[in-house]
Coordinates of C-alpha atoms in Angstrom, one line a residue:
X1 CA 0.0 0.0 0.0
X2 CA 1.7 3.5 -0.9
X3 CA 1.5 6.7 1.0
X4 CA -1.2 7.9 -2.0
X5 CA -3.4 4.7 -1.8
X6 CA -7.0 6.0 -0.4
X7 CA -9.1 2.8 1.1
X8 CA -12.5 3.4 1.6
X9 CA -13.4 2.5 4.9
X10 CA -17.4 2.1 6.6
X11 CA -18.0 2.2 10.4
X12 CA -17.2 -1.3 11.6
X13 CA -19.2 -2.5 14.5
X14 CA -17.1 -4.7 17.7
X15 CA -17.9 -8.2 16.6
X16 CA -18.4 -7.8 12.8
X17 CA -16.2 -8.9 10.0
X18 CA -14.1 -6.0 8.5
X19 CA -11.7 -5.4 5.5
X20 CA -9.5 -2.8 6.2
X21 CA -7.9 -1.3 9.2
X22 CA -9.6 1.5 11.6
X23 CA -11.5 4.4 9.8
X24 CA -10.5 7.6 10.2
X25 CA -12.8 10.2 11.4
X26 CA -10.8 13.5 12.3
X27 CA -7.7 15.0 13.3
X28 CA -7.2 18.3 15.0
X29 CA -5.2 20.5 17.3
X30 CA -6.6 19.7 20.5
X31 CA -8.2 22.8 22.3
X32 CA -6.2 22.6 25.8
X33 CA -3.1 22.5 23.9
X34 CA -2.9 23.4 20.3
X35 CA 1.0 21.9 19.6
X36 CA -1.0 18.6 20.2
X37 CA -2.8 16.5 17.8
X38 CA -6.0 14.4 18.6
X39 CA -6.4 12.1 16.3
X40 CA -10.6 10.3 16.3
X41 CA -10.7 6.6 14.9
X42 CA -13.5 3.9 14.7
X43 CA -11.8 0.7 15.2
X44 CA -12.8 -3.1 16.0
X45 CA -10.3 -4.9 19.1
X46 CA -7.2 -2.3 18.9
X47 CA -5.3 0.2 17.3
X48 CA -1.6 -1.5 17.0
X49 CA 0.4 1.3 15.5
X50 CA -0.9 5.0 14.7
X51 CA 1.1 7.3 12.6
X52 CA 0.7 10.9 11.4
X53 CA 2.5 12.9 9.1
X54 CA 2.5 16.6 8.5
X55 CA 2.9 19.1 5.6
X56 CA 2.1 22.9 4.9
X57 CA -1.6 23.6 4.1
X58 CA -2.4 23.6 0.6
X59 CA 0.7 21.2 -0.4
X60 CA 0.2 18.2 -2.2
X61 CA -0.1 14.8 -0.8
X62 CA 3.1 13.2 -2.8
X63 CA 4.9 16.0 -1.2
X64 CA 7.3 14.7 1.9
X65 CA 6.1 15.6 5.1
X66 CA 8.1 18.4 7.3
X67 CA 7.3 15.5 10.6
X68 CA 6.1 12.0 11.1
X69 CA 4.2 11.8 14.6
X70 CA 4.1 8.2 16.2
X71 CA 4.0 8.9 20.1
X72 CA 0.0 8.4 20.6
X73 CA -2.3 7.9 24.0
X74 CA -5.4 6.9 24.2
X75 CA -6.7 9.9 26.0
X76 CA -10.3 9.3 26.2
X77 CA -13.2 6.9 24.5
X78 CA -16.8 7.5 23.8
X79 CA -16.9 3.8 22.9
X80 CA -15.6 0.5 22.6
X81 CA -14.9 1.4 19.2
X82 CA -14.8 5.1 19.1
X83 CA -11.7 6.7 20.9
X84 CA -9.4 9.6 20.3
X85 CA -5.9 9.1 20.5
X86 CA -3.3 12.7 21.3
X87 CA 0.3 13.2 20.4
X88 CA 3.2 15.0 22.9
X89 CA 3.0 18.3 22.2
X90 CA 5.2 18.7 18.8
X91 CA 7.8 20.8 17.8
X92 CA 8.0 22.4 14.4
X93 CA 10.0 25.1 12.9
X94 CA 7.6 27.3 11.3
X95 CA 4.3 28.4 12.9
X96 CA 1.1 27.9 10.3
X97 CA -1.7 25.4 9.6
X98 CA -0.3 21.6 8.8
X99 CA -2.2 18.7 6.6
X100 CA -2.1 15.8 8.4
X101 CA -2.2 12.2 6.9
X102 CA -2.7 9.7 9.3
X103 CA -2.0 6.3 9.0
X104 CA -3.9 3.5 11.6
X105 CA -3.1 -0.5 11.9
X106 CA -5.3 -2.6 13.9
X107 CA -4.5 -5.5 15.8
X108 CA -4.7 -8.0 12.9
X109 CA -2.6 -5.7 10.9
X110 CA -5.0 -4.2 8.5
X111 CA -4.0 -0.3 7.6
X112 CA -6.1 2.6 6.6
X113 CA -4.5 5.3 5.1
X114 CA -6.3 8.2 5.3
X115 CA -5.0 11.4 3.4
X116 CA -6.3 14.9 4.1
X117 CA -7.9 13.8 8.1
X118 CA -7.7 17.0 9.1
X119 CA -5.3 20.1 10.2
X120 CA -2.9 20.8 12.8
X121 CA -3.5 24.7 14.0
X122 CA 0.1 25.3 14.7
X123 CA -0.3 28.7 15.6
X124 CA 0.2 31.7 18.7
X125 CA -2.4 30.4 21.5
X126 CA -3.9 32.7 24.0
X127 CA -4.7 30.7 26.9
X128 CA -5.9 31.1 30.8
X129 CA -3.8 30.7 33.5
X130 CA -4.3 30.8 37.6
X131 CA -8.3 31.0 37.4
X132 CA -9.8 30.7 40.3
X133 CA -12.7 31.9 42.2
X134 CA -12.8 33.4 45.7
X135 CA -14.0 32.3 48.4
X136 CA -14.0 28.6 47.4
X137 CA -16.7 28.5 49.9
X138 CA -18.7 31.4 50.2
X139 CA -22.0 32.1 52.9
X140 CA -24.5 33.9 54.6
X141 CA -22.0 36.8 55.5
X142 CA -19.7 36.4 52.7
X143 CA -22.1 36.4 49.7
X144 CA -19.7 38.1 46.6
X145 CA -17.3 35.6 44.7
X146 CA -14.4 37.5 42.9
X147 CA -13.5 35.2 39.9
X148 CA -9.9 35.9 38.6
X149 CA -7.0 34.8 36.4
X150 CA -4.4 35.8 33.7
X151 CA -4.5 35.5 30.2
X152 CA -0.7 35.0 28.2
X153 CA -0.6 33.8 24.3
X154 CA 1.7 30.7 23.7
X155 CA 4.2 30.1 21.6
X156 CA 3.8 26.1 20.9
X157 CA 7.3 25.9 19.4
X158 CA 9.0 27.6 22.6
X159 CA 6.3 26.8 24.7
X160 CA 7.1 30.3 26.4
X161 CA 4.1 32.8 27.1
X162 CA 3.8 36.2 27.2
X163 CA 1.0 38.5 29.0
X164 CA -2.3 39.1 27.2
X165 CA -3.4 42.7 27.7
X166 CA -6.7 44.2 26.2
X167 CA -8.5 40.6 25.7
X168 CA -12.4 40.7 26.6
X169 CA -13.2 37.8 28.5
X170 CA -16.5 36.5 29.0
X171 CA -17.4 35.4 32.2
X172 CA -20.7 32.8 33.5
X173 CA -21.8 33.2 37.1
X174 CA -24.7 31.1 39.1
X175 CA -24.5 28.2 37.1
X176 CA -25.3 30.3 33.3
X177 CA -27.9 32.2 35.2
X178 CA -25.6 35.4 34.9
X179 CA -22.8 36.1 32.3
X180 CA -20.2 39.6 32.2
X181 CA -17.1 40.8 30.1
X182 CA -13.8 41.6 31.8
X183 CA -11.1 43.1 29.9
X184 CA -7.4 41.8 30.7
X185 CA -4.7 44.8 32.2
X186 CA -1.3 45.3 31.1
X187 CA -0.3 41.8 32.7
X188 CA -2.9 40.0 31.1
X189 CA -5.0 39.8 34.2
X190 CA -8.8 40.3 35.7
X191 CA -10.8 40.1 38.2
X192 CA -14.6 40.1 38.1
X193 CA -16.6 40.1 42.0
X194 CA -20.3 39.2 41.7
X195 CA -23.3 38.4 44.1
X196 CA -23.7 35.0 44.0
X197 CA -27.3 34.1 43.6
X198 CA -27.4 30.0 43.4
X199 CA -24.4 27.3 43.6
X200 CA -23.1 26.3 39.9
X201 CA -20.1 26.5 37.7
X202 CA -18.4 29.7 36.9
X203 CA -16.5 29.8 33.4
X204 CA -14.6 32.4 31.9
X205 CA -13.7 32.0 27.9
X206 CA -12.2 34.1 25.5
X207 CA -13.5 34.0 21.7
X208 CA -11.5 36.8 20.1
X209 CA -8.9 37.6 17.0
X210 CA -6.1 35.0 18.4
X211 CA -9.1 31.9 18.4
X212 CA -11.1 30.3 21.7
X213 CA -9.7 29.4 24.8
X214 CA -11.6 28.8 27.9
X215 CA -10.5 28.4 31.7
X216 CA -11.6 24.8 33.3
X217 CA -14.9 25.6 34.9
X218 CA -14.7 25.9 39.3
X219 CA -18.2 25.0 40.6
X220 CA -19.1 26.7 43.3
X221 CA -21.3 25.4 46.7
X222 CA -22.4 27.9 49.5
X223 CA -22.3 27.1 52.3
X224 CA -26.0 27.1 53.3
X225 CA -26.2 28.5 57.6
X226 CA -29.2 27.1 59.6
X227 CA -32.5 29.5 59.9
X228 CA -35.4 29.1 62.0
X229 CA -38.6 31.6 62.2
X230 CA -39.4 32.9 66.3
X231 CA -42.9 33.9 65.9
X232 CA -44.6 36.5 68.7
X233 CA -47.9 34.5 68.8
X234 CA -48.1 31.2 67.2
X235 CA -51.8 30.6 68.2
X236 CA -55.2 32.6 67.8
X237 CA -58.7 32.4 68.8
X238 CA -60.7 35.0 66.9
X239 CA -64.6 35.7 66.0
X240 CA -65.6 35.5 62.7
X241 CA -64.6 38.6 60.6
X242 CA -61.9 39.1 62.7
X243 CA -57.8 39.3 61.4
X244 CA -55.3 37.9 62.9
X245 CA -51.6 39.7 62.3
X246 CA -48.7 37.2 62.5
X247 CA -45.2 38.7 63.1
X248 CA -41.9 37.6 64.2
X249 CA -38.2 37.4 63.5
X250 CA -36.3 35.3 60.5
X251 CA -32.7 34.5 62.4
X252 CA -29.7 32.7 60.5
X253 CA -27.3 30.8 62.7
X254 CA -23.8 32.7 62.7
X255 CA -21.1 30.2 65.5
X256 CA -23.4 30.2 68.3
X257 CA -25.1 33.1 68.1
X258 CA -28.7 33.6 66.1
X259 CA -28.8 37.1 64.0
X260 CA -31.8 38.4 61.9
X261 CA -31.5 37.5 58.3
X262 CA -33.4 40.3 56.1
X263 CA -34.3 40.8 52.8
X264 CA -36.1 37.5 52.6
X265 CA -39.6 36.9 51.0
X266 CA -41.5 34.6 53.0
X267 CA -45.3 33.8 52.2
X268 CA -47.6 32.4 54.7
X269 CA -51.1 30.0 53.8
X270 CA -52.9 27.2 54.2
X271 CA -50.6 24.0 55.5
X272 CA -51.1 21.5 52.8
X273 CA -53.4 23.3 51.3
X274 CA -55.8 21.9 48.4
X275 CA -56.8 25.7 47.3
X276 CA -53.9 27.6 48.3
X277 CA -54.0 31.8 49.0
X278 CA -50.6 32.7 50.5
X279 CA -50.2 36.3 51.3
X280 CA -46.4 37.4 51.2
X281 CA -43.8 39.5 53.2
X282 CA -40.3 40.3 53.0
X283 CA -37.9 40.3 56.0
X284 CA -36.5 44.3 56.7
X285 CA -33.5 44.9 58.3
X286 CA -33.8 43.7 61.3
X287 CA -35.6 40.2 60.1
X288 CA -39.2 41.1 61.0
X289 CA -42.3 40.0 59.4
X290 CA -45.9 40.8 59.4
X291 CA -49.0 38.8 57.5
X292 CA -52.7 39.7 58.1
X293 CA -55.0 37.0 57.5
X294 CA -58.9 36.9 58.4
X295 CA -59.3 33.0 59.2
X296 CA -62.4 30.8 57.9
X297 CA -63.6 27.5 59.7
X298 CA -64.1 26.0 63.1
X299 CA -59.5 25.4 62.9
X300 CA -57.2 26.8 60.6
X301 CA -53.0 25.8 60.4
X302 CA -50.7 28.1 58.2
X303 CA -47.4 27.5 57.4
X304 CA -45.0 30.6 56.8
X305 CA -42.0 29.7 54.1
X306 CA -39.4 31.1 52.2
X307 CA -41.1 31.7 48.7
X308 CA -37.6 31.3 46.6
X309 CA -34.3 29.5 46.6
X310 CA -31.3 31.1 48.5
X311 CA -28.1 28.8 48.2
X312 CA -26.9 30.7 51.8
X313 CA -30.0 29.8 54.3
X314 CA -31.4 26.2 55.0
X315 CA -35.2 27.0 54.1
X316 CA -37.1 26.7 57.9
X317 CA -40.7 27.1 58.2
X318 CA -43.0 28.0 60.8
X319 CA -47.0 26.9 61.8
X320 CA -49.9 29.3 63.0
X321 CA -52.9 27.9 64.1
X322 CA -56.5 29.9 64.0
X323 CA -59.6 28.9 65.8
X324 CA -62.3 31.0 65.0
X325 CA -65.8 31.4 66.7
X326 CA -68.1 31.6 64.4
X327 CA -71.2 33.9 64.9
X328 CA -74.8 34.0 64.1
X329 CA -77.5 36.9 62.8
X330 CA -81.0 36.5 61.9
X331 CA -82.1 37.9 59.2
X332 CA -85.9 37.5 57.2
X333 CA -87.8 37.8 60.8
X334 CA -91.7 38.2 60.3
X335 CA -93.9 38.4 63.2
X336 CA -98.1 38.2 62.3
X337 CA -100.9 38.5 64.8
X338 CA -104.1 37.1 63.4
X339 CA -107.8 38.1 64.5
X340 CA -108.2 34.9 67.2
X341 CA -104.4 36.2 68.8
X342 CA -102.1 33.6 67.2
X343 CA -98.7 34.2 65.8
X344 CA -97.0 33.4 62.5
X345 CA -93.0 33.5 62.6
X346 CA -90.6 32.9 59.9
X347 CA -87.0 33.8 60.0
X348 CA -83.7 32.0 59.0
X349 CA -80.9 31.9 61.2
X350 CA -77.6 32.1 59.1
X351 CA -74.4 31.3 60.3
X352 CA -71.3 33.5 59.3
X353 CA -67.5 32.5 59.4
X354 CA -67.9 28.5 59.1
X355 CA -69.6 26.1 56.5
X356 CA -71.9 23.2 57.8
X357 CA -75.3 22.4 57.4
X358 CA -76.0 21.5 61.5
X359 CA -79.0 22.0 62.8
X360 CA -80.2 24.7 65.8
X361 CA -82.5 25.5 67.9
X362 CA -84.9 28.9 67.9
X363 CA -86.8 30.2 70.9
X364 CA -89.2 32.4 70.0
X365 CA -90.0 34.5 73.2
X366 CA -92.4 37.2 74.4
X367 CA -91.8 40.3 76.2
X368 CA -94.8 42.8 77.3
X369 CA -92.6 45.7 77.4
X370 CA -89.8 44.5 75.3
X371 CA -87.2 45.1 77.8
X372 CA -87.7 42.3 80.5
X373 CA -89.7 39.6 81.1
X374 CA -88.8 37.5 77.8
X375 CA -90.0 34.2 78.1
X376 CA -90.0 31.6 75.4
X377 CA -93.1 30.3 74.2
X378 CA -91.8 27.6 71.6
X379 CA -88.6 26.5 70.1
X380 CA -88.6 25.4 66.6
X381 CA -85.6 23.5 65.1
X382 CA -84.1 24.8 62.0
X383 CA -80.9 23.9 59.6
X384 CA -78.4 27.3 59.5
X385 CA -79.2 29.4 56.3
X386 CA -82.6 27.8 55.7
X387 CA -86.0 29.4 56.2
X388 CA -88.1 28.4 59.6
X389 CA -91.8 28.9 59.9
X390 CA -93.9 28.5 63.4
X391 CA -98.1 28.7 62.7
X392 CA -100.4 28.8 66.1
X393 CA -97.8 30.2 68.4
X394 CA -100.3 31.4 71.4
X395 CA -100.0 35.3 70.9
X396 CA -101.4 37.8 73.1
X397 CA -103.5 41.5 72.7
X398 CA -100.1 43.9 72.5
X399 CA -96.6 43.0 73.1
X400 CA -93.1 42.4 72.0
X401 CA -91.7 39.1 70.0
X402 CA -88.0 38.4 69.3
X403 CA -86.2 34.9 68.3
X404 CA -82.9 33.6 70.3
X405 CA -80.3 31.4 69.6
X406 CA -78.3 30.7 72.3
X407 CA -75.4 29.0 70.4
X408 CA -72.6 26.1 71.3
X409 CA -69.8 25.7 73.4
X410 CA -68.8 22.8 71.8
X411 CA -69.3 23.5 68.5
X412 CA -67.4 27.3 69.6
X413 CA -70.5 29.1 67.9
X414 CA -71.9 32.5 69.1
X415 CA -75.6 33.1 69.7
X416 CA -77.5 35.6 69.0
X417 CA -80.6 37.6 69.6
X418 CA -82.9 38.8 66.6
X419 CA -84.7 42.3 66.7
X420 CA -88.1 42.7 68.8
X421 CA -91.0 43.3 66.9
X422 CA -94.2 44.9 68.5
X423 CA -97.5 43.0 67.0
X424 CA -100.9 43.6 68.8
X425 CA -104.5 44.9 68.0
X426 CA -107.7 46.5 69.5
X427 CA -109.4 44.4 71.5
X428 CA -113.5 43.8 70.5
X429 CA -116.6 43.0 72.4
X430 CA -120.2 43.0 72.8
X431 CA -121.5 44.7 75.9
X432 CA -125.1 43.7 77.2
X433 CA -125.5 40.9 75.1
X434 CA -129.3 39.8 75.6
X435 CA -132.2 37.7 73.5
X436 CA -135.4 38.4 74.7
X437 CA -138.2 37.9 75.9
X438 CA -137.6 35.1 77.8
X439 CA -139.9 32.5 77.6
X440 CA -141.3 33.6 74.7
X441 CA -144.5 32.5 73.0
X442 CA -143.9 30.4 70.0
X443 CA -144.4 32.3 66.4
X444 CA -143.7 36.0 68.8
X445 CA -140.6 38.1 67.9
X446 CA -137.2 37.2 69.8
X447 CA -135.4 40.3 70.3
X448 CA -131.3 40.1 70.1
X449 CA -129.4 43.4 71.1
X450 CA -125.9 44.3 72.2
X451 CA -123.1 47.3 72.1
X452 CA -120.1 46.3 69.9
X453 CA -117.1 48.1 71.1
X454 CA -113.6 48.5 71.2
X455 CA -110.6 48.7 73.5
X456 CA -107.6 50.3 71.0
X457 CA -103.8 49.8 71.8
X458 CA -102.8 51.2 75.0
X459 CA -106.0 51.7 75.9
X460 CA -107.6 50.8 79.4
X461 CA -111.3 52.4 77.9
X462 CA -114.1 50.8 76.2
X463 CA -115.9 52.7 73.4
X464 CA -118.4 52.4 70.7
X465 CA -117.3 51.0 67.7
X466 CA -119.7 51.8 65.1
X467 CA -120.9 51.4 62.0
X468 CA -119.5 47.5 61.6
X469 CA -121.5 44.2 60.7
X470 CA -122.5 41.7 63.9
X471 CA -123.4 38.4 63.1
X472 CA -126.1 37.0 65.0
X473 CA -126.0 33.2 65.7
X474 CA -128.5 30.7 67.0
X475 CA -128.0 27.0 68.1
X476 CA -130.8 24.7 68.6
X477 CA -131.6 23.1 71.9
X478 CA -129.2 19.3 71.6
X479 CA -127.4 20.9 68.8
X480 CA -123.6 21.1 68.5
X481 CA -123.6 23.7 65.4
X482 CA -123.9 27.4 65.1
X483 CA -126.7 29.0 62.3
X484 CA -125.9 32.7 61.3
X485 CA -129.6 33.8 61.5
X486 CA -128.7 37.8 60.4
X487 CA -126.1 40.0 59.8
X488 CA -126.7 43.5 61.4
X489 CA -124.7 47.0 60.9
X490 CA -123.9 49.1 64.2
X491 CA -125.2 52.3 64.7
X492 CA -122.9 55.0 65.4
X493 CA -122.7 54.3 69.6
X494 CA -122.2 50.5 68.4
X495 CA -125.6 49.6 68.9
X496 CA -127.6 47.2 67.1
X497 CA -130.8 45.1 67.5
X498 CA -132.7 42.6 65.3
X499 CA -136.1 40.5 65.8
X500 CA -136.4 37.0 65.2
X501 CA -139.7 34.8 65.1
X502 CA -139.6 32.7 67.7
X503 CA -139.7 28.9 66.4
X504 CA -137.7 26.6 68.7
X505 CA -135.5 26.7 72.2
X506 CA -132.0 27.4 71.8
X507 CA -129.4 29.6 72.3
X508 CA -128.3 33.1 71.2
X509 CA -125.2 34.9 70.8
X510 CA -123.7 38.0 68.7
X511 CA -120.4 38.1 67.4
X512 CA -118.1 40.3 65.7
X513 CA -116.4 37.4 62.5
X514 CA -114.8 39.3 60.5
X515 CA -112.6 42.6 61.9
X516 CA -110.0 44.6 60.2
X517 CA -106.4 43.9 60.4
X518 CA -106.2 46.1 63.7
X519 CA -109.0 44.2 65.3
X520 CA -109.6 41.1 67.3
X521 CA -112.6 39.3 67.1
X522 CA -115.4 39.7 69.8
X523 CA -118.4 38.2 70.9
X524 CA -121.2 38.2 73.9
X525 CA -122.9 36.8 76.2
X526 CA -124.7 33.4 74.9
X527 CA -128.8 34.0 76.3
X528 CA -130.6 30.6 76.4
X529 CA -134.6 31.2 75.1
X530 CA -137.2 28.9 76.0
X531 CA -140.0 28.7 73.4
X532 CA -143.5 28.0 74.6

């Protein structure tokens, strides 16, 4: 095989038959050091002999080389079959871009010879030097990281440097998160400080006129300090409505003493919540913080926590528990007295900081005066938010009605006491009553008579109430029923009389049915007539 023989090799897989010898994928001027060559094969069991030759750029492959490279190391495999082998750094005369032919033998002596595989970049390198980053460690109290180093340009002939002044370097803080320039001084040197604002790699490259060079990459790992939260109040018992305001101090641990760490956000809501509604502060200067909340339920726990990431301060959190009372109003309360002195109530009793569909008792109550004396005269049981009604609550002539709840102790809810409402009317009746004569003759006129009055609101006098319709009733002797015999209208004093034939014994009375809305019924004196 001669030095211009070109075999065409395919990717051979470990374990397949093959051909010819290793294929040749690149060679290069490795990026550390650009005096070395990397040579990348594909090759099946080993790579027995490796040889590289070089010649100016743009010369022809017959011509003879200007130097034949055969000390190769492995120096790193992405493979079992996929490796890159690099020379000793080389020595040439003349600085300038090289061909290199390579030449690769496997273990059972097959040969590839690859012409053209790449270029050698034999030229001026700028390169880092003494890159480091200060302090290796940094924390709580020591928070800005100064990354410096030098840059020089290499001569890979001599292999002597010289300072690098006027190079922009670019720089990579917090893991990417944050990238600079820093231009190098007279000695080739800079020095960038920075805030450090999570743990990562800082890097510092240069991509300028003499190529790329970069420094190797520092990672950097802060040293976290131990916080905790001291709260003022960690507990609260509120009524509904109510806010509670949580405060205290965030404190770093600093040796063994605890100091207030500020500048902090910190959110505090529901622990474990399922519908979360944090409310946020940030520590001030002296670590304090303040969250107002208005709690909702029989119990509430809150957890206060950092809100972001800090690489100096262990995250610490802090619990808050609210019990809340919950209160009661009623709202919808109707009070109506009817003509025969019985009360209709409605109302609905509704139950404000807490959700549950429990059910409570109502006393509705009577007070003559509506100051003392309230006494209840039925308790109806109701669900909270829903509508109660109570029919044929025993009312009286004038007074003052109210409902009560008296609330729970166990269940922590408040009672509470509706507004009074007045509800009475004028009291009705018929004075001197009377069906006569008495016996009477059967076929002669029965006479029934009266006085209808009233007795208005507040009122300890009777007067005539005029002008309004009596019903005259009549129920035979061994009868159960009532027969209205006549409706009669009252003369202005209230008066009124009507004659009846008399047929049969039995028993008169007048009544007033059917008053006005400020009016109780009335009636008078049954009269018992014999019939003859």
């Amino acid at each position: 095989m001669t030095a211009g023989a070109v075999l065409v090799a395919t990717l051979t897989l470990p374990g397949t038959a093959h051909a010819a010898g290793p294929t040749v994928r690149d060679a290069y001027s490795d990026q550390a050091d650009w005096s070395v060559l990397d040579v990348r094969l594909n090759y099946s069991g080993e790579v027995s002999k490796l040889v590289a030759r070089l010649r100016p750029a743009g010369s022809s492959a017959t011509d003879a080389p200007v130097a034949t490279i055969t000390d190769f190391t492995k120096r790193y495999e992405s493979s079992s079959w996929d490796a890159v082998w690099a020379s000793q750094p080389i020595h040439l005369d003349a600085l300038g871009d090289y061909t290199v032919d390579v030449e690769a033998t496997d273990g059972s002596g097959e040969t590839t010879v690859e012409p053209n595989a790449g270029t050698l970049h034999y030229q001026k390198q700028p390169v880092f030097s003494s890159f480091a980053v200060t302090p290796s460690e940094p924390d709580i109290e020591h928070q800005t990281v100064t990354a410096a180093g030098d840059m020089a340009v290499r001569d890979p002939s001599t292999r002597e440097t010289e300072p690098l002044p006027g190079a922009t370097v670019n720089l990579s803080f917090d893991g990417g998160g944050y990238e600079t320039t820093a231009v190098t001084d007279e000695a080739g040197h800079f020095a960038v400080p920075h805030q450090l604002r999570q743990a990562g790699w800082v890097s510092a490259d240069y991509n300028g006129g003499l190529g790329f060079a970069a420094a190797t990459a520092i990672q950097v790992w802060p040293k976290a300090a131990p916080t905790r939260m001291v709260l003022d109040q960690s507990s609260f018992h509120v009524t509904a409505g109510q806010k509670i305001t949580v405060t205290g101090t965030l404190q770093y641990q600093s040796g063994a003493d605890w100091k207030p760490l500020s500048g902090i956000p910190l959110e505090m809501d529901y622990k474990e919540c399922s519908t979360c509604s944090p409310v946020g502060a940030t520590t001030d200067a002296n670590g304090r913080f303040s969250f107002a909340r208005t709690p909702y339920g029989a119990k509430s726990v809150y957890e206060i926590a950092f809100t972001s990431y800090t690489p100096f301060a262990q995250h610490s959190t802090a619990d808050v528990t609210a019990a809340v009372t919950a209160t009661t109003k009623f709202t919808g309360f109707t009070a109506s007295l009817d003509k025969y002195a019985q009360l209709k109530v409605t109302g609905t009793l509704d139950l404000i900081g807490r959700d549950v569909n429990d059910q409570a008792s109502v006393d509705i109550q009577y007070s003559p005066d509506g100051r003392t004396g309230w006494s209840t005269k039925r308790t109806v049981k109701t669900t909270f938010g829903s509508q109660f009604v109570a029919d044929k609550v025993p009312g009286y002539t004038d007074g003052y009605w109210r409902l009560r709840y008296a609330g729970s102790t166990t269940k922590d809810i408040k009672g509470s006491t509706s507004n009074s409402l007045r509800r009475n009317r004028a009291l009705t009746r018929i004075k001197d009553a009377n069906a006569s004569p008495e016996p009477v003759t059967k076929g002669r006129t029965i006479t029934v008579k009266g006085v209808l009055q009233e007795r208005p609101v507040g009122s300890g006098t009777w007067r005539a109430y005029g002008y309004k319709k009596v019903q005259i009733l009549f129920r035979p002797k061994g009868a159960t029923s009532w027969y209205l015999m006549a409706t009669v209208t009252t003369k202005s004093t209230g008066s009124f009389s009507k004659g009846f034939t008399a047929r049969q014994d039995g028993t008169w009375v007048p009544v007033f049915l059917y008053p006005d809305s400020r009016h109780f019924v009335g009636d008078g004196a049954e009269d018992y007539v014999d019939v003859r």
